[in-house]
Amino acid sequence: MDSSLSAIPWLSALIFLPLVGVLAVLLSDHRNPRASQAIGIVFSSATLLLCIALFKIFPNTGEMALKEAHSWIPSIGAKYLLGIDGISLILVALTALLTVISLLGSWDEFGERSGIFVMLMLSLESGVIGVFLALDLLLFYIFWEAMLIPMYFLIGLFGGPKRFYATTKFVLFTLFGSLLMLLAIAALANFHQQQFGTLSFALADLMKVDLSPEIANICCFAFLLAFAIKVPMWPLHTWLPDAHTEAPTAGSVMLAGVLLKMGTYGMLRFMFPLFPIVISTYLPWLMGFSVVAIVYGALTALAQEDIKRLIACSSVSHMGFITLGLFSFTAEGSLGGTIQMLNHGISTGALFLMAGMIYHRTNTRIIKDLGGLAKSMPILSTIFVFFCFSSIGLPGLNGFVGEFLIMVGAFSVSKVLTAVATLGIVLGAVYLLWMVERVIFGPLKAGGTTPRHGVNPGNVNANANVNVNGHEHGQADFSHADLGHADHGHADLGHADLGHADLGHADHGHADLGHADLGHADLGHGSDHYSGSDVVTRTADRDLNFREFVALLPLIVGVLYIGLHPAPVLDLARPPLKKIIAEYNLKVNQNKSLPQPNGEEGRK
């Protein structure tokens, strides 16, 4: 690489460019939501373009490239140390792409709160990219924890009725594992000081530390627990369906698309290199847990009635395939697991995005309340089925490539576990095709737009003189809005004509809606559940509009490109994986050649 190019702080730019966008939103006109939305699109797109530029200059040798090393906290030996290889480049690019798509897909969704939403999304992007680039474990940990803050507020401020329960569960699970990992990081740095005379948190330095079998097991378990919660592996998965169900659409896209990959990435980047001997004894058990996750997640998905919850449970199964490939620790299995991180981010991220689009048109995600969407929304339905086929792993689409490599790698290690995992593939086809049949090709229900929750843009006329604190402000015409069965947080005023009603200064506590019968409507606080000051008129378009199609187009291209021509992506991931596996095998074989007192490992 040209020395002038290597002198540019590319990786720092990737991390801090979204934060510049946060500052720009803060300085923008908060009364103009479009300004905040435009700033978010501009800065997230700039980050994506920078990733694309890195593909052109990246030397894919398997070694860390474009390294940046600066003194950070000298008193404790912490460094600002960044680096990138093929694995991290894939995941950084996925993060940048999904951020742009999430912001574009959420355009005009949050009204006056758009600025807050955009700042949280850009902050989340910065934290996740930092996780994928950090080579100092303390720096890695800070990015790992920093990511929690914007995700907490994304769900807490813009989520569904049970958002506080979901966010609390998400944060407590993550913090529990993270704090144990922090203790293990501190222990490793302390042992490095004892053995080499200096404190260091750099991965390359900590890989040289010799640990007793007991200490190595404890530290490895702490890392494993933190990463397994994030994946999440069975039985640590229970936070995921709740978080997905209550998260806004953009939050679900980012959670499934990239946040779950932080766990599997952490295993590859840190756990395997730091504790190869201990992991070698865990691998059979970890493969077993992965297979349980595959089957359990698929069976759980079959029992779901909510589209988002079904997709969330399917993620448990799909992430089980990824960990099965990684824990097989074969060339094929590890490569398949790595590529499947990308594939799952594309396919499942797209399904969550489209679930949000369906909800915004029908006001429900309940499968039995949907049906016949192919008749009323043919383009949306076609693309939705396309991504379902991608998630199933249909040959010619991206999901097939990763699953095939995973099964080949796992088969060489355990034929029994691979056979059981095959059941998960069959069940995956069953629950996704069942959902497609009910939602897309089922009988038409009121034109495919009969909601269970929220507004029915249907047949009830409700005329009311709106009286606010004793002052009548005219007649509200709700002729197209049926609020009779609106559930908490789901009221959609998208088609309501408020006539001459002046609600500008209304005190919600004293508003008298006259003779209008609003039934059980509760204007709650959701994002997918419009509320509060964010009464945003939803699009009248029945089928996909241009903005939504543009948001989905890169994902469609990704599915086809990886499915039909996977070689460039495989070639990007293969060299660093080959290096990780070679170092792992070297240490394991060296340990086997050492005298083993009482049959125990002599080194970590």
Coordinates of C-alpha atoms in Angstrom, one line a residue:
M1 CA 0.0 0.0 0.0
D2 CA 1.1 3.6 -0.7
S3 CA 2.7 5.0 2.4
S4 CA 0.8 8.2 2.0
L5 CA -2.5 6.3 2.1
S6 CA -1.4 4.3 5.2
A7 CA -0.7 7.6 7.0
I8 CA -4.3 8.6 6.8
P9 CA -6.3 7.7 9.9
W10 CA -8.9 5.8 8.0
L11 CA -10.2 3.8 11.0
S12 CA -10.5 6.7 13.3
A13 CA -12.5 8.4 10.5
L14 CA -14.9 5.5 10.4
I15 CA -15.5 5.7 14.2
F16 CA -15.7 9.5 14.6
L17 CA -17.5 10.5 11.3
P18 CA -20.9 9.4 12.7
L19 CA -20.2 11.4 15.9
V20 CA -19.5 14.5 13.8
G21 CA -23.0 13.9 12.4
V22 CA -24.4 13.8 16.0
L23 CA -22.8 17.2 16.6
A24 CA -24.3 18.5 13.3
V25 CA -27.8 17.4 14.4
L26 CA -27.3 19.1 17.8
L27 CA -26.5 22.4 16.0
S28 CA -29.3 22.0 13.5
D29 CA -32.8 23.5 13.7
H30 CA -34.7 21.0 15.9
R31 CA -38.0 22.5 14.7
N32 CA -37.3 21.0 11.3
P33 CA -37.2 17.2 11.5
R34 CA -36.3 16.9 7.9
A35 CA -33.0 18.7 8.6
S36 CA -32.0 16.1 11.2
Q37 CA -33.1 13.3 8.9
A38 CA -31.0 14.7 6.1
I39 CA -27.9 15.1 8.3
G40 CA -28.3 11.5 9.4
I41 CA -28.4 10.2 5.8
V42 CA -25.5 12.4 4.7
F43 CA -23.1 11.3 7.5
S44 CA -24.1 7.6 7.5
S45 CA -23.7 7.6 3.7
A46 CA -20.3 9.2 4.0
T47 CA -19.2 6.5 6.5
L48 CA -20.5 3.8 4.0
L49 CA -18.5 5.5 1.1
L50 CA -15.4 5.5 3.3
C51 CA -15.9 1.7 3.8
I52 CA -16.2 1.2 0.1
A53 CA -13.0 3.1 -0.4
L54 CA -11.3 0.8 2.1
F55 CA -12.1 -2.2 -0.1
K56 CA -10.0 -0.6 -2.8
I57 CA -6.9 0.0 -0.7
F58 CA -7.2 -2.9 1.8
P59 CA -4.2 -5.3 1.6
N60 CA -5.9 -8.7 2.3
T61 CA -2.9 -10.6 3.7
G62 CA -4.6 -12.0 6.8
E63 CA -2.6 -9.5 9.0
M64 CA -4.1 -6.4 10.6
A65 CA -3.8 -3.5 8.3
L66 CA -4.1 0.3 8.5
K67 CA -3.1 0.1 12.2
E68 CA -3.4 3.2 14.3
A69 CA -1.5 3.2 17.6
H70 CA -1.4 6.1 20.1
S71 CA -0.7 6.4 23.7
W72 CA -4.0 6.7 25.5
I73 CA -3.8 6.1 29.3
P74 CA 0.0 5.6 29.9
S75 CA -0.4 5.1 33.6
I76 CA -2.2 1.8 33.1
G77 CA -0.7 0.8 29.7
A78 CA -3.9 1.4 27.7
K79 CA -3.4 2.3 24.1
Y80 CA -5.6 3.7 21.4
L81 CA -5.0 0.7 19.1
L82 CA -7.0 0.0 16.0
G83 CA -6.6 -2.4 13.1
I84 CA -8.7 -4.0 10.4
D85 CA -8.6 -7.3 8.5
G86 CA -11.1 -9.0 6.2
I87 CA -13.4 -10.2 8.9
S88 CA -13.7 -6.8 10.6
L89 CA -14.0 -5.0 7.2
I90 CA -17.0 -7.1 6.3
L91 CA -18.7 -6.3 9.6
V92 CA -17.9 -2.6 9.5
A93 CA -19.3 -2.4 6.0
L94 CA -22.4 -4.2 7.1
T95 CA -22.8 -1.8 10.0
A96 CA -22.5 1.3 7.8
L97 CA -24.9 -0.1 5.2
L98 CA -27.6 -1.0 7.7
T99 CA -27.3 2.4 9.4
V100 CA -28.1 4.2 6.1
I101 CA -30.9 1.8 5.3
S102 CA -32.4 2.1 8.8
L103 CA -32.4 5.9 8.7
L104 CA -33.8 5.9 5.2
G105 CA -36.5 3.4 6.2
S106 CA -37.5 5.4 9.2
W107 CA -37.8 8.7 7.3
D108 CA -40.6 10.9 8.7
E109 CA -41.4 8.2 11.3
F110 CA -40.7 10.1 14.5
G111 CA -41.8 13.7 13.8
E112 CA -40.4 16.2 16.3
R113 CA -38.2 13.6 17.9
S114 CA -36.4 12.8 14.7
G115 CA -33.3 14.6 15.9
I116 CA -33.0 12.5 19.0
F117 CA -33.5 9.3 16.9
V118 CA -30.8 10.3 14.4
M119 CA -28.3 11.1 17.1
L120 CA -28.9 7.8 18.8
M121 CA -28.5 5.9 15.5
L122 CA -25.3 7.6 14.6
S123 CA -23.9 7.1 18.1
L124 CA -24.8 3.4 17.9
E125 CA -23.0 3.1 14.6
S126 CA -19.9 4.7 16.0
G127 CA -19.8 2.3 19.0
V128 CA -20.4 -0.8 16.9
I129 CA -17.7 0.1 14.4
G130 CA -15.3 0.8 17.4
V131 CA -16.0 -2.8 18.6
F132 CA -15.0 -4.2 15.3
L133 CA -11.8 -2.2 15.0
A134 CA -10.3 -2.1 18.6
L135 CA -7.2 -4.2 19.2
D136 CA -6.7 -3.0 22.8
L137 CA -9.0 -4.9 25.1
L138 CA -9.8 -1.9 27.4
L139 CA -10.7 0.2 24.3
F140 CA -12.7 -2.8 23.0
Y141 CA -14.6 -2.9 26.3
I142 CA -15.4 0.8 26.3
F143 CA -16.9 0.6 22.8
W144 CA -18.7 -2.6 23.8
E145 CA -20.3 -0.8 26.8
A146 CA -20.8 2.5 25.0
M147 CA -23.0 0.8 22.4
L148 CA -25.5 -0.1 25.2
I149 CA -26.4 3.6 25.8
P150 CA -27.9 4.5 22.4
M151 CA -29.6 1.1 22.1
Y152 CA -31.2 1.5 25.5
F153 CA -32.7 4.9 24.6
L154 CA -33.7 3.7 21.1
I155 CA -35.9 1.1 22.6
G156 CA -36.8 3.1 25.7
L157 CA -37.9 6.2 23.9
F158 CA -39.2 4.8 20.6
G159 CA -40.3 1.3 21.5
G160 CA -43.6 -0.5 22.2
P161 CA -45.7 -0.6 25.3
K162 CA -43.4 -3.1 27.2
R163 CA -40.3 -1.2 26.2
F164 CA -39.1 -0.6 29.7
Y165 CA -39.2 -4.3 30.6
A166 CA -37.4 -5.1 27.4
T167 CA -34.7 -2.5 27.8
T168 CA -34.1 -3.5 31.5
K169 CA -33.7 -7.1 30.6
F170 CA -31.4 -6.4 27.7
V171 CA -29.2 -4.1 29.7
L172 CA -29.0 -6.4 32.8
F173 CA -28.1 -9.5 30.7
T174 CA -25.5 -7.6 28.8
L175 CA -24.0 -5.8 31.8
F176 CA -23.7 -9.1 33.8
G177 CA -21.6 -10.7 31.2
S178 CA -19.7 -7.5 30.4
L179 CA -18.6 -6.9 34.0
L180 CA -17.3 -10.5 34.3
M181 CA -15.3 -9.9 31.0
L182 CA -13.9 -6.7 32.5
L183 CA -12.6 -8.5 35.5
A184 CA -11.0 -11.1 33.2
I185 CA -9.4 -8.3 31.1
A186 CA -8.0 -6.7 34.3
A187 CA -6.6 -10.1 35.4
L188 CA -4.9 -10.7 32.0
A189 CA -3.3 -7.2 32.2
N190 CA -2.1 -7.9 35.8
F191 CA -0.5 -11.2 34.8
H192 CA 1.2 -9.5 31.9
Q193 CA 2.7 -7.0 34.3
Q194 CA 3.9 -9.8 36.5
Q195 CA 5.5 -11.7 33.7
F196 CA 6.8 -8.9 31.5
G197 CA 7.1 -5.9 33.9
T198 CA 4.5 -3.6 32.2
L199 CA 0.8 -3.2 32.1
S200 CA -0.8 -3.8 28.7
F201 CA -4.2 -4.4 27.3
A202 CA -3.1 -4.9 23.7
L203 CA -4.3 -8.2 22.3
A204 CA -0.9 -9.1 20.9
D205 CA 0.7 -8.6 24.3
L206 CA -2.0 -10.5 26.2
M207 CA -1.7 -13.5 23.9
K208 CA 1.9 -14.0 25.3
V209 CA 0.7 -14.4 28.9
D210 CA 1.0 -17.9 30.5
L211 CA -1.9 -18.7 32.7
S212 CA -2.5 -21.6 35.1
P213 CA -5.3 -24.0 34.0
E214 CA -7.5 -22.7 36.7
I215 CA -7.1 -19.0 35.9
A216 CA -7.3 -19.7 32.2
N217 CA -10.6 -21.5 32.7
I218 CA -12.1 -18.7 34.8
C219 CA -11.0 -16.0 32.4
C220 CA -12.2 -17.9 29.4
F221 CA -15.6 -18.6 30.9
A222 CA -16.0 -14.8 31.6
F223 CA -15.3 -14.0 28.0
L224 CA -17.5 -16.8 26.8
L225 CA -20.4 -15.7 28.9
A226 CA -20.2 -12.1 27.7
F227 CA -20.1 -13.1 24.1
A228 CA -22.7 -15.9 24.4
I229 CA -25.2 -13.5 25.9
K230 CA -24.7 -11.1 23.0
V231 CA -25.0 -13.8 20.3
P232 CA -27.3 -15.0 22.1
M233 CA -26.6 -18.6 22.6
W234 CA -29.2 -20.9 24.2
P235 CA -30.1 -20.8 27.1
L236 CA -29.0 -17.1 27.4
H237 CA -31.3 -15.9 24.6
T238 CA -34.4 -14.9 26.5
W239 CA -33.8 -11.2 26.3
L240 CA -33.8 -11.2 22.5
P241 CA -37.4 -11.8 21.6
D242 CA -38.6 -9.1 24.0
A243 CA -36.0 -6.6 22.8
H244 CA -36.9 -7.2 19.1
T245 CA -40.7 -7.1 19.7
E246 CA -40.5 -3.7 21.6
A247 CA -37.8 -2.1 19.5
P248 CA -38.6 0.4 16.7
T249 CA -38.0 -1.0 13.3
A250 CA -34.6 0.6 12.9
G251 CA -33.6 -0.7 16.3
S252 CA -34.5 -4.3 15.3
V253 CA -32.6 -4.0 12.0
M254 CA -29.4 -2.9 13.9
L255 CA -29.9 -5.3 16.7
A256 CA -30.3 -8.3 14.4
G257 CA -28.0 -7.1 11.7
V258 CA -24.9 -6.1 13.6
L259 CA -25.2 -6.1 17.4
L260 CA -25.6 -9.9 17.6
K261 CA -22.5 -10.3 15.5
M262 CA -20.5 -8.5 18.2
G263 CA -20.7 -11.7 20.2
T264 CA -19.4 -14.0 17.4
Y265 CA -16.8 -11.5 16.4
G266 CA -15.5 -11.3 19.9
M267 CA -15.1 -15.1 20.0
L268 CA -13.1 -15.1 16.8
R269 CA -11.0 -12.0 17.6
F270 CA -10.3 -12.4 21.3
M271 CA -11.5 -15.6 22.9
F272 CA -9.9 -18.1 20.5
P273 CA -6.5 -16.4 20.4
L274 CA -6.4 -15.8 24.2
F275 CA -7.5 -19.2 25.4
P276 CA -6.9 -21.8 22.7
I277 CA -6.2 -24.7 25.1
V278 CA -9.3 -24.1 27.2
I279 CA -11.5 -23.6 24.2
S280 CA -10.3 -26.8 22.7
T281 CA -11.8 -28.7 25.6
Y282 CA -15.1 -26.7 25.4
L283 CA -15.7 -27.1 21.6
P284 CA -17.8 -30.3 21.7
W285 CA -20.1 -28.8 24.3
L286 CA -20.3 -25.5 22.5
M287 CA -21.2 -27.3 19.3
G288 CA -23.9 -29.1 21.2
F289 CA -25.4 -25.9 22.6
S290 CA -25.3 -24.5 19.1
V291 CA -27.4 -27.3 17.8
V292 CA -29.9 -27.0 20.6
A293 CA -30.2 -23.3 19.7
I294 CA -30.8 -24.2 16.1
V295 CA -33.7 -26.6 16.8
Y296 CA -35.1 -24.7 19.8
G297 CA -35.1 -21.4 18.0
A298 CA -36.9 -22.9 15.0
L299 CA -39.5 -24.7 17.2
T300 CA -40.1 -21.5 19.2
A301 CA -40.5 -19.5 15.9
L302 CA -43.3 -22.0 14.9
A303 CA -45.3 -21.0 17.9
Q304 CA -45.2 -17.2 17.4
E305 CA -48.2 -15.1 16.3
D306 CA -46.3 -11.8 15.9
I307 CA -44.2 -11.4 12.8
K308 CA -41.3 -9.6 14.6
R309 CA -41.3 -12.1 17.4
L310 CA -41.1 -14.9 14.8
I311 CA -38.2 -13.3 13.1
A312 CA -36.5 -12.7 16.5
C313 CA -36.8 -16.4 17.4
S314 CA -35.5 -17.4 14.0
S315 CA -32.4 -15.3 14.8
V316 CA -31.7 -17.6 17.7
S317 CA -31.7 -20.5 15.3
H318 CA -29.6 -18.8 12.6
M319 CA -27.1 -17.6 15.1
G320 CA -26.9 -21.2 16.3
F321 CA -25.7 -22.1 12.8
I322 CA -23.1 -19.4 12.9
T323 CA -21.7 -20.6 16.3
L324 CA -21.8 -24.3 15.1
G325 CA -19.6 -23.3 12.2
L326 CA -17.2 -21.3 14.3
F327 CA -16.9 -24.0 17.0
S328 CA -16.3 -26.7 14.5
F329 CA -13.0 -24.8 14.0
T330 CA -12.5 -26.2 10.6
A331 CA -11.6 -24.1 7.5
E332 CA -15.0 -24.7 5.9
G333 CA -17.0 -24.3 9.1
S334 CA -15.3 -21.1 10.3
L335 CA -15.5 -19.6 6.8
G336 CA -19.2 -20.5 6.6
G337 CA -19.9 -19.1 10.1
T338 CA -18.1 -15.8 9.2
I339 CA -20.0 -15.4 5.9
Q340 CA -23.2 -16.3 7.6
M341 CA -22.8 -13.3 9.9
L342 CA -23.0 -11.1 6.8
N343 CA -25.8 -13.1 5.3
H344 CA -27.9 -13.1 8.5
G345 CA -27.4 -9.3 8.8
I346 CA -28.7 -8.8 5.3
S347 CA -31.6 -11.2 5.2
T348 CA -32.9 -10.8 8.8
G349 CA -32.3 -7.1 8.8
A350 CA -34.4 -6.9 5.6
L351 CA -37.2 -9.0 7.1
F352 CA -37.4 -6.7 10.2
L353 CA -37.4 -3.7 7.9
M354 CA -40.3 -5.1 5.9
A355 CA -42.1 -6.2 9.0
G356 CA -42.1 -2.5 10.0
M357 CA -43.4 -1.6 6.5
I358 CA -46.3 -4.1 6.8
Y359 CA -47.1 -2.7 10.3
H360 CA -47.2 0.8 9.0
R361 CA -49.8 -0.1 6.4
T362 CA -51.9 -2.5 8.4
N363 CA -51.4 -1.4 12.0
T364 CA -50.8 -4.9 13.1
R365 CA -48.0 -7.6 13.2
I366 CA -50.3 -10.4 14.3
I367 CA -50.1 -13.1 11.7
K368 CA -53.8 -14.3 12.0
D369 CA -55.0 -10.7 11.4
L370 CA -53.1 -10.4 8.2
G371 CA -53.7 -12.0 4.9
G372 CA -53.9 -11.5 1.2
L373 CA -51.2 -8.9 1.0
A374 CA -50.1 -10.2 -2.4
K375 CA -53.4 -8.8 -3.7
S376 CA -53.1 -5.3 -2.3
M377 CA -49.3 -4.9 -2.1
P378 CA -47.8 -7.1 -4.9
I379 CA -44.4 -5.5 -4.9
L380 CA -43.9 -5.5 -1.2
S381 CA -45.1 -9.1 -1.0
T382 CA -42.8 -10.3 -3.7
I383 CA -39.8 -8.7 -2.0
F384 CA -40.8 -10.1 1.4
V385 CA -41.1 -13.6 0.0
F386 CA -37.7 -13.1 -1.7
F387 CA -36.0 -12.3 1.7
C388 CA -37.8 -15.3 3.3
F389 CA -36.3 -17.5 0.6
S390 CA -32.9 -16.0 1.4
S391 CA -33.3 -16.7 5.1
I392 CA -34.3 -20.3 4.3
G393 CA -31.1 -20.7 2.3
L394 CA -32.5 -21.3 -1.1
P395 CA -29.7 -22.2 -3.6
G396 CA -28.7 -19.2 -5.6
L397 CA -29.3 -16.8 -2.7
N398 CA -26.9 -15.7 0.0
G399 CA -28.1 -17.9 2.8
F400 CA -27.3 -21.1 1.0
V401 CA -23.5 -20.4 0.7
G402 CA -22.9 -20.0 4.5
E403 CA -25.2 -22.9 5.6
F404 CA -23.5 -25.3 3.1
L405 CA -20.0 -24.4 4.3
I406 CA -21.1 -24.7 8.0
M407 CA -22.7 -28.1 7.4
V408 CA -19.6 -29.4 5.6
G409 CA -17.3 -28.2 8.4
A410 CA -19.5 -29.5 11.2
F411 CA -19.9 -32.9 9.5
S412 CA -16.2 -33.5 9.6
V413 CA -16.3 -33.0 13.4
S414 CA -19.6 -34.6 14.4
K415 CA -22.0 -36.4 12.1
V416 CA -24.6 -36.8 14.7
L417 CA -24.8 -33.1 15.6
T418 CA -24.8 -32.2 11.9
A419 CA -27.7 -34.5 11.3
V420 CA -29.7 -32.9 14.1
A421 CA -28.8 -29.4 12.8
T422 CA -30.3 -30.4 9.5
L423 CA -33.6 -30.6 11.2
G424 CA -33.3 -26.9 12.0
I425 CA -33.0 -26.2 8.2
V426 CA -36.2 -28.1 7.6
L427 CA -38.0 -26.3 10.5
G428 CA -36.7 -23.0 9.2
A429 CA -38.4 -23.6 5.9
V430 CA -41.6 -24.6 7.7
Y431 CA -42.0 -21.6 9.9
L432 CA -41.1 -19.1 7.2
L433 CA -43.3 -20.6 4.5
W434 CA -46.1 -20.9 7.1
M435 CA -45.8 -17.2 7.7
V436 CA -45.7 -16.4 4.0
E437 CA -48.8 -18.5 3.4
R438 CA -50.7 -16.8 6.1
V439 CA -49.6 -13.2 5.6
I440 CA -49.0 -13.0 1.9
F441 CA -51.1 -15.7 0.2
G442 CA -53.8 -16.2 2.8
P443 CA -57.4 -15.0 2.3
L444 CA -57.8 -11.3 1.7
K445 CA -58.9 -9.6 5.0
A446 CA -60.5 -6.2 4.3
G447 CA -58.1 -5.5 1.5
G448 CA -55.2 -6.7 3.5
T449 CA -55.4 -3.8 5.9
T450 CA -57.6 -4.9 8.8
P451 CA -55.7 -4.1 11.9
R452 CA -56.0 -5.8 15.2
H453 CA -54.3 -2.9 17.0
G454 CA -54.7 0.7 16.4
V455 CA -56.7 2.5 13.7
N456 CA -58.9 0.9 11.2
P457 CA -59.1 3.3 8.3
G458 CA -62.6 1.9 7.8
N459 CA -66.2 2.7 8.1
V460 CA -67.0 4.5 11.3
N461 CA -67.9 8.2 11.2
A462 CA -67.3 10.1 14.3
N463 CA -68.0 13.8 14.4
A464 CA -67.1 15.8 17.5
N465 CA -66.9 19.3 18.7
V466 CA -63.5 19.4 20.3
N467 CA -63.7 21.3 23.6
V468 CA -60.4 22.2 25.2
N469 CA -60.6 23.7 28.7
G470 CA -64.1 25.0 27.9
H471 CA -63.2 26.5 24.5
E472 CA -64.7 24.9 21.5
H473 CA -62.3 24.6 18.6
G474 CA -64.6 23.4 15.8
Q475 CA -65.6 20.1 14.5
A476 CA -63.2 17.2 14.1
D477 CA -64.0 14.9 11.2
F478 CA -62.8 11.4 12.0
S479 CA -64.8 10.0 9.1
H480 CA -62.1 7.6 8.0
A481 CA -60.7 6.6 11.3
D482 CA -62.1 3.8 13.5
L483 CA -60.5 4.1 16.9
G484 CA -62.8 1.7 18.5
H485 CA -60.4 -1.2 19.1
A486 CA -57.1 0.7 19.2
D487 CA -54.7 -1.1 21.6
H488 CA -52.3 0.8 23.9
G489 CA -49.8 2.8 22.0
H490 CA -51.0 1.7 18.5
A491 CA -53.4 4.6 17.6
D492 CA -52.7 5.6 14.0
L493 CA -54.1 9.0 13.0
G494 CA -52.7 8.5 9.5
H495 CA -56.1 8.8 7.7
A496 CA -57.9 11.0 10.2
D497 CA -59.1 14.4 8.9
L498 CA -59.0 16.7 12.0
G499 CA -61.0 19.3 10.1
H500 CA -61.0 22.6 11.9
A501 CA -60.0 21.3 15.3
D502 CA -57.2 23.4 16.8
L503 CA -55.2 21.1 19.1
G504 CA -52.1 23.4 19.2
H505 CA -52.5 24.4 22.8
A506 CA -54.6 21.5 24.0
D507 CA -54.0 20.3 27.5
H508 CA -54.3 16.5 27.0
G509 CA -55.5 16.1 30.5
H510 CA -58.6 18.4 29.9
A511 CA -59.4 17.8 26.2
D512 CA -63.1 17.1 25.8
L513 CA -63.8 15.2 22.6
G514 CA -67.5 15.7 22.8
H515 CA -69.5 12.9 21.3
A516 CA -66.7 11.1 19.6
D517 CA -66.4 7.6 21.0
L518 CA -62.7 6.7 21.0
G519 CA -63.3 3.3 22.5
H520 CA -60.1 2.0 24.1
A521 CA -57.7 4.1 22.2
D522 CA -54.5 4.9 24.2
L523 CA -52.0 7.1 22.5
G524 CA -49.1 5.5 24.4
H525 CA -45.5 6.1 23.5
G526 CA -44.3 3.7 20.8
S527 CA -42.4 4.3 17.6
D528 CA -44.1 1.6 15.7
H529 CA -46.9 2.8 18.0
Y530 CA -47.3 6.5 17.1
S531 CA -47.9 8.7 20.1
G532 CA -47.5 11.8 22.1
S533 CA -46.4 14.8 20.0
D534 CA -45.3 12.5 17.2
V535 CA -48.6 12.2 15.4
V536 CA -47.2 11.7 12.0
T537 CA -49.4 11.1 9.0
R538 CA -48.6 7.7 7.6
T539 CA -48.1 7.2 3.9
A540 CA -51.2 6.6 1.9
D541 CA -49.3 4.4 -0.5
R542 CA -50.6 0.9 -0.4
D543 CA -47.5 -0.7 -2.0
L544 CA -43.8 0.1 -1.6
N545 CA -43.0 3.8 -2.3
F546 CA -39.8 4.9 -3.9
R547 CA -38.0 5.7 -0.7
E548 CA -38.7 2.2 0.7
F549 CA -37.6 0.5 -2.5
V550 CA -34.3 2.4 -2.5
A551 CA -33.8 1.3 1.1
L552 CA -34.3 -2.3 0.2
L553 CA -32.4 -2.3 -3.1
P554 CA -28.9 -2.7 -1.6
L555 CA -30.1 -5.7 0.4
I556 CA -31.6 -7.3 -2.6
V557 CA -28.4 -6.8 -4.6
G558 CA -26.4 -8.3 -1.6
V559 CA -28.6 -11.4 -1.5
L560 CA -28.1 -12.1 -5.2
Y561 CA -24.5 -11.1 -5.4
I562 CA -23.3 -13.3 -2.5
G563 CA -25.6 -16.1 -3.6
L564 CA -24.4 -16.2 -7.2
H565 CA -20.8 -15.0 -6.9
P566 CA -19.6 -15.5 -3.3
A567 CA -15.9 -15.8 -4.2
P568 CA -14.9 -12.1 -3.4
V569 CA -16.5 -12.2 0.0
L570 CA -15.1 -15.6 0.8
D571 CA -11.6 -14.5 -0.4
L572 CA -11.9 -11.5 2.0
A573 CA -12.6 -13.6 5.1
R574 CA -10.4 -16.6 4.3
P575 CA -6.8 -15.2 5.0
P576 CA -7.5 -13.9 8.5
L577 CA -9.5 -17.1 9.4
K578 CA -6.6 -19.2 8.2
K579 CA -4.2 -17.2 10.4
I580 CA -6.5 -17.6 13.5
I581 CA -6.9 -21.3 12.9
A582 CA -3.2 -21.8 12.4
E583 CA -2.2 -20.0 15.6
Y584 CA -4.9 -21.9 17.5
N585 CA -3.7 -25.3 16.2
L586 CA -0.1 -24.4 16.9
K587 CA -0.8 -23.6 20.5
V588 CA -3.0 -26.7 21.0
N589 CA -0.4 -29.0 19.5
Q590 CA 2.4 -27.5 21.5
N591 CA 0.4 -28.0 24.7
K592 CA -0.2 -31.7 23.8
S593 CA 3.5 -32.2 23.4
L594 CA 4.2 -30.9 26.9
P595 CA 4.2 -33.2 30.0
Q596 CA 0.7 -33.1 31.5
P597 CA 0.7 -33.7 35.2
N598 CA -2.6 -35.4 36.3
G599 CA -3.8 -35.1 32.8
E600 CA -4.3 -31.3 33.1
E601 CA -3.3 -28.6 30.6
G602 CA 0.1 -27.0 31.2
R603 CA -0.8 -23.7 29.6
K604 CA -3.8 -21.6 28.8

